[in-house]
Short mmCIF file of C-alpha atoms in Angstrom, two decimals:
data_model
loop_
_atom_site.label_atom_id
_atom_site.label_comp_id
_atom_site.label_asym_id
_atom_site.label_seq_id
_atom_site.Cartn_x
_atom_site.Cartn_y
_atom_site.Cartn_z
CA MET J 1498 81.48 60.12 54.41
CA LEU J 1499 78.09 57.86 53.58
CA MET J 1500 75.02 59.05 51.91
CA SER J 1501 71.53 58.97 54.17
CA SER J 1502 69.05 57.16 51.97
CA ALA J 1503 67.15 60.49 52.51
CA ASP J 1504 70.23 61.85 50.18
CA ARG J 1505 70.36 58.90 47.86
CA PRO J 1506 67.76 59.40 44.87
CA ALA J 1507 65.96 55.95 43.41
CA LYS J 1508 66.40 54.62 39.84
CA LEU J 1509 62.89 53.56 39.07
CA ALA J 1510 62.02 51.13 35.76
CA TYR J 1511 58.59 53.29 34.87
CA GLY J 1512 54.85 51.57 33.70
CA PRO J 1513 52.28 52.18 32.47
CA ASN J 1514 50.89 51.51 35.57
CA GLY J 1515 53.62 52.67 38.03
CA PHE J 1516 56.70 51.52 38.60
CA ARG J 1517 59.59 48.97 40.11
CA VAL J 1518 62.40 50.75 42.28
CA LEU J 1519 65.18 49.11 40.74
CA SER J 1520 67.70 50.68 42.97
CA PRO J 1521 66.29 52.09 47.13
CA GLY J 1522 66.06 55.87 47.77
CA HIS J 1523 63.75 58.34 48.10
CA TYR J 1524 63.46 60.61 45.41
CA VAL J 1525 64.19 60.83 41.08
CA THR J 1526 65.72 63.82 39.61
CA CYS J 1527 62.60 65.68 37.44
CA ALA J 1528 63.95 65.35 33.23
CA VAL J 1529 63.17 68.76 32.36
CA THR J 1530 63.57 71.05 35.99
CA GLY J 1531 66.89 69.44 37.51
CA GLU J 1532 64.53 69.08 40.79
CA LYS J 1533 64.16 66.49 43.61
CA ILE J 1534 60.52 64.41 43.63
CA ALA J 1535 59.66 62.59 46.91
CA LEU J 1536 58.68 59.14 45.08
CA GLU J 1537 55.76 59.67 46.75
CA ALA J 1538 54.77 62.85 45.11
CA LEU J 1539 55.97 61.23 41.86
CA ARG J 1540 52.57 61.51 39.67
CA TYR J 1541 54.27 61.93 36.48
CA TRP J 1542 56.41 60.04 34.36
CA SER J 1543 57.07 58.68 30.18
CA VAL J 1544 57.18 54.73 30.30
CA GLU J 1545 59.03 55.00 26.20
CA HIS J 1546 61.74 57.80 27.90
CA GLN J 1547 62.06 56.03 30.79
CA GLU J 1548 62.07 60.09 33.31
CA ALA J 1549 59.84 61.08 35.76
CA TYR J 1550 58.94 65.03 35.15
CA ALA J 1551 57.81 67.57 38.95
CA THR J 1552 54.29 68.61 37.27
CA ALA J 1553 51.78 67.92 34.16
CA GLU J 1554 52.40 70.72 32.40
CA ILE J 1555 56.40 69.78 32.91
CA ALA J 1556 55.64 66.51 31.48
CA THR J 1557 53.11 67.57 28.28
CA ARG J 1558 55.40 70.01 27.35
CA ARG J 1559 58.19 68.16 27.80
CA LEU J 1560 56.33 64.96 25.51
CA THR J 1561 54.51 67.41 22.78
CA GLY J 1562 58.28 68.79 21.75
CA GLN J 1563 58.01 71.98 23.92
CA ALA J 1564 60.63 71.36 26.48
#
């Protein structure tokens, strides 16, 4: 069974001013909650940890060691 690109996660390289698509897809997974984040909605990530976060609150908790 073939997955459509809408069902496939993207692989990204996170930089300080944006991200680069390494493998096409339509979403990434939040490193804390596991929820899918559409690429067009992705606003929060860690360059150091190379992971995405669903919200600013989740990103803050993760990066301060509270998640």
